[in-house]
XYZ file of C-alpha atoms in Angstrom:
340
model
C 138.116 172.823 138.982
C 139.024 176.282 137.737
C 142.686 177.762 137.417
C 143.221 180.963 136.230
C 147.315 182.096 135.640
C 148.566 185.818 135.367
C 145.311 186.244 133.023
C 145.942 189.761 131.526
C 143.645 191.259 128.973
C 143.432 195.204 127.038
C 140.130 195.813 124.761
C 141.515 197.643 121.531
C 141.126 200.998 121.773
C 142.532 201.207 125.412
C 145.344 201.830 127.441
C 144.038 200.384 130.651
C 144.024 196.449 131.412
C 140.403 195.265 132.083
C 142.078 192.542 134.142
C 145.994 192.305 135.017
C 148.106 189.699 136.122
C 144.871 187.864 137.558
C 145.322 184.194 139.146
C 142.486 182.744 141.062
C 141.757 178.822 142.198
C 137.943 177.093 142.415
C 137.573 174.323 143.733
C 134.900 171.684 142.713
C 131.322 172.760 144.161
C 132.461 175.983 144.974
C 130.095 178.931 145.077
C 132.776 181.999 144.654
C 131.708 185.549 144.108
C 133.949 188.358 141.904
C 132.813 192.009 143.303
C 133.954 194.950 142.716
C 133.378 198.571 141.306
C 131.987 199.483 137.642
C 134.750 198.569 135.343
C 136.792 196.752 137.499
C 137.697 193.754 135.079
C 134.752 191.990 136.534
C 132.773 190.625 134.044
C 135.706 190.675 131.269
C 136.781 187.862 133.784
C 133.541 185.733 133.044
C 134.110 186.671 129.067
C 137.134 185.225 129.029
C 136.232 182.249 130.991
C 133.402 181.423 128.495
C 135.416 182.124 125.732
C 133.850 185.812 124.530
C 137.137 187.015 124.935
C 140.917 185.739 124.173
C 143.649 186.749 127.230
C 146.386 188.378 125.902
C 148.985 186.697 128.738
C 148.231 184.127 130.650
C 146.120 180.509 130.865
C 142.664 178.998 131.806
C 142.130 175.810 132.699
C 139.027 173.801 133.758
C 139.327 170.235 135.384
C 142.963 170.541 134.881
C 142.215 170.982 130.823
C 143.681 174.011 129.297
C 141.013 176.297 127.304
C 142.682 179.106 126.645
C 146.828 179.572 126.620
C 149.455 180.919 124.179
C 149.338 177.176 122.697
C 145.892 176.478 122.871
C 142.348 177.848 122.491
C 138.631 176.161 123.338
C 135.800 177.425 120.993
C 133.069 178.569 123.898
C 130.673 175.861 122.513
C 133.223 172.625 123.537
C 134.348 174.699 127.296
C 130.981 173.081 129.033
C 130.234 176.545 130.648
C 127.443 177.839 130.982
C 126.818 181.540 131.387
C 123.688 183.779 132.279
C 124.133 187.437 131.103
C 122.655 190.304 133.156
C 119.636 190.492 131.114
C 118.877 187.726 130.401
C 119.470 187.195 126.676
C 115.886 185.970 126.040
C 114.860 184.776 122.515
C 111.882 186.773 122.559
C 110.367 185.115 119.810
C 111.013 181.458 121.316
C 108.943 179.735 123.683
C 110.459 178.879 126.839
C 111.003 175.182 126.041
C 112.267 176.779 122.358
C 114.522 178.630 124.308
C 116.083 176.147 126.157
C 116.206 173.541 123.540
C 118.354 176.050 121.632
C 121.265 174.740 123.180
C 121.417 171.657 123.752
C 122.580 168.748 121.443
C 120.283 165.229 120.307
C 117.170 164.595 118.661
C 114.081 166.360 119.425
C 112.775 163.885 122.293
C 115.966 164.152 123.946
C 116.004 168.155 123.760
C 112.405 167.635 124.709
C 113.047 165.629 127.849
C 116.028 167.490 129.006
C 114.042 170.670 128.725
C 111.328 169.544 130.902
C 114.085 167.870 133.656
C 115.590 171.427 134.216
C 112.539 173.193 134.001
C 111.252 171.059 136.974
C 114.895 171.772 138.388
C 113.442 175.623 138.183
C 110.229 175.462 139.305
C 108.548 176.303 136.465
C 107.377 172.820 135.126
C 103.987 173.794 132.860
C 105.439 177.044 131.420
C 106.734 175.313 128.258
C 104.251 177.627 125.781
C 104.901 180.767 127.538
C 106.995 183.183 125.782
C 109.409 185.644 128.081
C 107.302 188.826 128.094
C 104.256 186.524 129.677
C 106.993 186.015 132.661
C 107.800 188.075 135.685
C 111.629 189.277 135.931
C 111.808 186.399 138.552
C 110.561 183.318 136.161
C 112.685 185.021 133.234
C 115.585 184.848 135.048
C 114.782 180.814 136.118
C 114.310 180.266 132.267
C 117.723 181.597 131.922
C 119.356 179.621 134.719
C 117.383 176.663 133.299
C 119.015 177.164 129.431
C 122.508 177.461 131.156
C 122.064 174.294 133.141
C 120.590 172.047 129.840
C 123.871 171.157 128.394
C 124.847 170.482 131.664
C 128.079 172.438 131.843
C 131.151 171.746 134.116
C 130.855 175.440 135.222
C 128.018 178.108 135.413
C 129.101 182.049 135.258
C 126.274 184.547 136.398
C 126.525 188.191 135.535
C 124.306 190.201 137.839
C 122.187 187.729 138.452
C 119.852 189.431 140.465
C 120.226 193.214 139.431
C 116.989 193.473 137.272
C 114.845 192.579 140.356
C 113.376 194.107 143.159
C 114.675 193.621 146.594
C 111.587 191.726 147.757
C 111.799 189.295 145.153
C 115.407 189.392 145.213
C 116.154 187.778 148.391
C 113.878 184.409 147.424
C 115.024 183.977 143.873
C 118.622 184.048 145.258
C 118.144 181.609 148.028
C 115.766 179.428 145.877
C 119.109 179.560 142.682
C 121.865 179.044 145.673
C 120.163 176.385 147.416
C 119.609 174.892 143.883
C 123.390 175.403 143.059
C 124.078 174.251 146.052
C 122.227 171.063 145.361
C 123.666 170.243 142.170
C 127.209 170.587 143.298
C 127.806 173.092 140.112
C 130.740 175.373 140.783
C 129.884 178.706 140.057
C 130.950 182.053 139.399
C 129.075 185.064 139.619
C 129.297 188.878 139.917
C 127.676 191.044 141.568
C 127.821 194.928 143.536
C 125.380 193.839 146.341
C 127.784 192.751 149.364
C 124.623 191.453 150.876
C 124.612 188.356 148.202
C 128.018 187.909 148.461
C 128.466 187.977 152.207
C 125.315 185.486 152.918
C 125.860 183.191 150.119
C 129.474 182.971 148.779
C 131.854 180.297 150.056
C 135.017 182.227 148.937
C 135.411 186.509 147.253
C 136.938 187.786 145.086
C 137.109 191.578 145.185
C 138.844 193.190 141.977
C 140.071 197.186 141.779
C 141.244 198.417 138.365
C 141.602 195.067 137.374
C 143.978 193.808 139.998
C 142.902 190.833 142.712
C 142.892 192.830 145.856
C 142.124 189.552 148.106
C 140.463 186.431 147.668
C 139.450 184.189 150.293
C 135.997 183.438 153.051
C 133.546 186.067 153.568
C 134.146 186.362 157.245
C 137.897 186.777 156.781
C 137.228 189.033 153.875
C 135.554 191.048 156.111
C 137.398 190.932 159.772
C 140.559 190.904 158.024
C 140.541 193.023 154.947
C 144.123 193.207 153.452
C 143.553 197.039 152.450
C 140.807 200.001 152.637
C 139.530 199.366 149.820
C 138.580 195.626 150.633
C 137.420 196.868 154.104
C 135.345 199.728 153.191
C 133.375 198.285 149.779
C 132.374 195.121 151.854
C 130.618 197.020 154.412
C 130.671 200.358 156.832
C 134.082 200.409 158.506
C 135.766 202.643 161.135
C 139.078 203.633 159.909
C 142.031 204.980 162.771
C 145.150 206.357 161.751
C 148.024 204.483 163.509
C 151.144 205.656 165.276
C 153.318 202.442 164.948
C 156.020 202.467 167.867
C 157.653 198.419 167.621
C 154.321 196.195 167.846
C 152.241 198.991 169.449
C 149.735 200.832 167.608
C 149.105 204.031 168.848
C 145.672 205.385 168.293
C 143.336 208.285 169.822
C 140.818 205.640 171.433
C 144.225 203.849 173.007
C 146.694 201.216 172.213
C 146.560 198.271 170.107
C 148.791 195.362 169.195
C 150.404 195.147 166.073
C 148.482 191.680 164.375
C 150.875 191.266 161.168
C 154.733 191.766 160.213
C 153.938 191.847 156.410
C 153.904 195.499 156.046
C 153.783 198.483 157.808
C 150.621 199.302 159.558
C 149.101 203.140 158.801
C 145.511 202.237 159.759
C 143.570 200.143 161.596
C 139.969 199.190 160.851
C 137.121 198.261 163.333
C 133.723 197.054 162.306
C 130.613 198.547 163.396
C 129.554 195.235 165.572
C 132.850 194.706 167.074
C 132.379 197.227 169.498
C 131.169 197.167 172.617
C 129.169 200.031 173.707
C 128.226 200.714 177.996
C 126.653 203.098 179.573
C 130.023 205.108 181.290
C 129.771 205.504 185.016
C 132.468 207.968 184.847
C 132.858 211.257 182.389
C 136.943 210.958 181.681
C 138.939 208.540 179.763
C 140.288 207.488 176.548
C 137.341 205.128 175.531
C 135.094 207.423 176.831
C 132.851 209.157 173.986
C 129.294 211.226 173.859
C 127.007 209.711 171.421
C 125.600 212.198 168.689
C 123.476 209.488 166.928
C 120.877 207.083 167.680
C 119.389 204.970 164.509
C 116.985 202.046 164.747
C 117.846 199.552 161.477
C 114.854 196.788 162.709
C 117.700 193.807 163.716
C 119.500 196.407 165.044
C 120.330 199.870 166.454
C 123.031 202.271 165.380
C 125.366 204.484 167.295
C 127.335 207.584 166.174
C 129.514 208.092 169.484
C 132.368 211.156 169.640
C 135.244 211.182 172.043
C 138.996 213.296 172.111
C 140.040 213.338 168.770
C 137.997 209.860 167.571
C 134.197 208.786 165.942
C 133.549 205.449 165.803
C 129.862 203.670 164.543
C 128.601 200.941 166.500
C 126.395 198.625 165.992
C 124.906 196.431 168.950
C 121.232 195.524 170.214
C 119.319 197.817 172.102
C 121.306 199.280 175.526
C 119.627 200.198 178.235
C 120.156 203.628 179.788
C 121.774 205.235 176.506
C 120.359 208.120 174.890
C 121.364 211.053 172.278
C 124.246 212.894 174.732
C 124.788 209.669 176.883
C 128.279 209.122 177.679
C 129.290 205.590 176.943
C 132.652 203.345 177.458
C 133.869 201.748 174.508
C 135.453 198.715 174.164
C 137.117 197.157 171.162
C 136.164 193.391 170.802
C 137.789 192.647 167.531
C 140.124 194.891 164.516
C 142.459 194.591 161.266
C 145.529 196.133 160.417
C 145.587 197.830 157.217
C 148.945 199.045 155.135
């Protein structure tokens, strides 16, 4: 559906690439999220995608069509994407029908029609007369998704989608615009800095870092099997060991652990917080032995901070019986990545 080739791109003015040698697949129906830190090439990837922006090196194709290559380039208006910006873009002096009529092509009964089909799409079927400052953050944003939708594009880009709102009314307008996505069967793009959308609603991730694709693929690989630190660490908390690698043994201060990978040399190895397996120890010397230091209660679950000789490790788990603040506990390692 989407191809994207060694896509490189500069703004004037700079020395660093916004996005380098950048190649990415979607398929058809695909809901795929790009993450990443502030400046990370992120949205300049949706720019150039919707045609804001010309790559310097590189090609973008959609359905197999080229759109943007050294030999040919797609005004944004004939690419059939559709693209909500973090704010919004809102004509504030349009009413919501006016604003989502603004778009599309065909006489005014048509425009008419279609405007009312993807309001009704939205939920918000008998807003027509409103204008945006009469609507909450969450119906603005629906009016928005609704304008993108109207022309009925091959391919919908979301900046932020859900950054302006508050995390009560967060969590419902996403799962009410996913499950509406999802629906449709529009392949989608959208960026975001809350791993919590990503994780629960993405069928593939992208995570970016100074403009470079540091791994792409599922959200539970992405986060079992980060291919680096930085992929492990920005999708959630992680517990890093350094390694000692002796031939396919990975020597560590909690014990030994098999090497998983032959495609580079293995300095850490990371262990997420619910892949551990925490007991109460019925004996006060060994290497998976540790004291815990921390107790925290998160409402789905509780939190341990436990110490041992020369390691830390967080775990997270139900409650356990019998452990308090000072416990000793055996630890046991359930499940871990191998980092370069």
């Amino acid at each position: 559906m989407l191809q994207i080739e060694q896509v490189s791109f500069t703004y004037s003015g700079t020395e660093k690439p916004a996005l380098c040698n950048f190649s990415l697949e979607v398929q058809r129906g695909e809901l795929v999220a790009v993450i990443g830190e502030s400046g990370c090439g992120k949205t300049t990837l949706l720019r150039l995608i919707a045609g804001l922006e010309i790559p310097q090196k590189g090609s973008i194709a959609i359905s197999g069509k080229a759109i943007a290559s050294a030999e040919k380039w797609v005004k944004p208006e004939k690419r059939r994407v559709g693209m909500v910006f973090q704010d919004y873009a809102l004509f504030p002096h349009l009413t919501v029908s006016e604003n989502i009529e603004f778009g599309i092509e065909g006489s005014a009964s048509e425009k008419n029609k279609r405007s009312a089909e993807v309001l009704a799409l939205v939920g918000l079927s008998g807003y027509e007369k409103r204008y945006p400052h009469q609507l909450s953050g969450g119906q603005q944003q629906r009016v928005a998704i609704a304008r993108a939708l109207a022309p009925q594009p091959e391919l919908l880009l979301l900046d932020e989608p859900f950054s302006n709102l508050d995390e009560l009314l967060k969590d419902q307008v996403r799962d009410e615009l996913f499950d509406l996505l999802e629906q449709l069967q529009i392949t989608t793009l959208f960026v975001t800095h809350d791993t919590r959308d990503t994780l629960a609603t993405a069928d593939r991730i992208a995570v970016l870092k100074n403009g470079f694709l540091q791994q792409y693929g599922k959200p539970e690989e992405l986060y079992f099997q980060p291919a680096n630190e930085y992929v492990a660490v920005f999708l959630g908390k992680a517990n890093l060991l350094h390694v000692n690698e002796v031939g396919n043994t990975l020597q560590t201060p909690i014990g030994n652990f098999a090497k998983l990978t032959n495609k580079h040399k293995i300095s850490k190895i990371c262990i997420r917080p619910e892949s551990i397996l925490v007991q109460a120890a019925s004996r006060n010397e060994g290497q998976n032995i540790g004291k815990v230091k921390k107790i925290r209660f998160f409402g789905s679950y509780w939190e341990y901070l436990i110490v041992g000789q020369g390691w830390q490790l967080t775990a997270r788990t139900g409650f356990v019986p019998d452990i308090s603040v000072d416990s000793s506990v055996l630890v046991n390692i359930l499940q871990y990545a191998c980092l370069p």
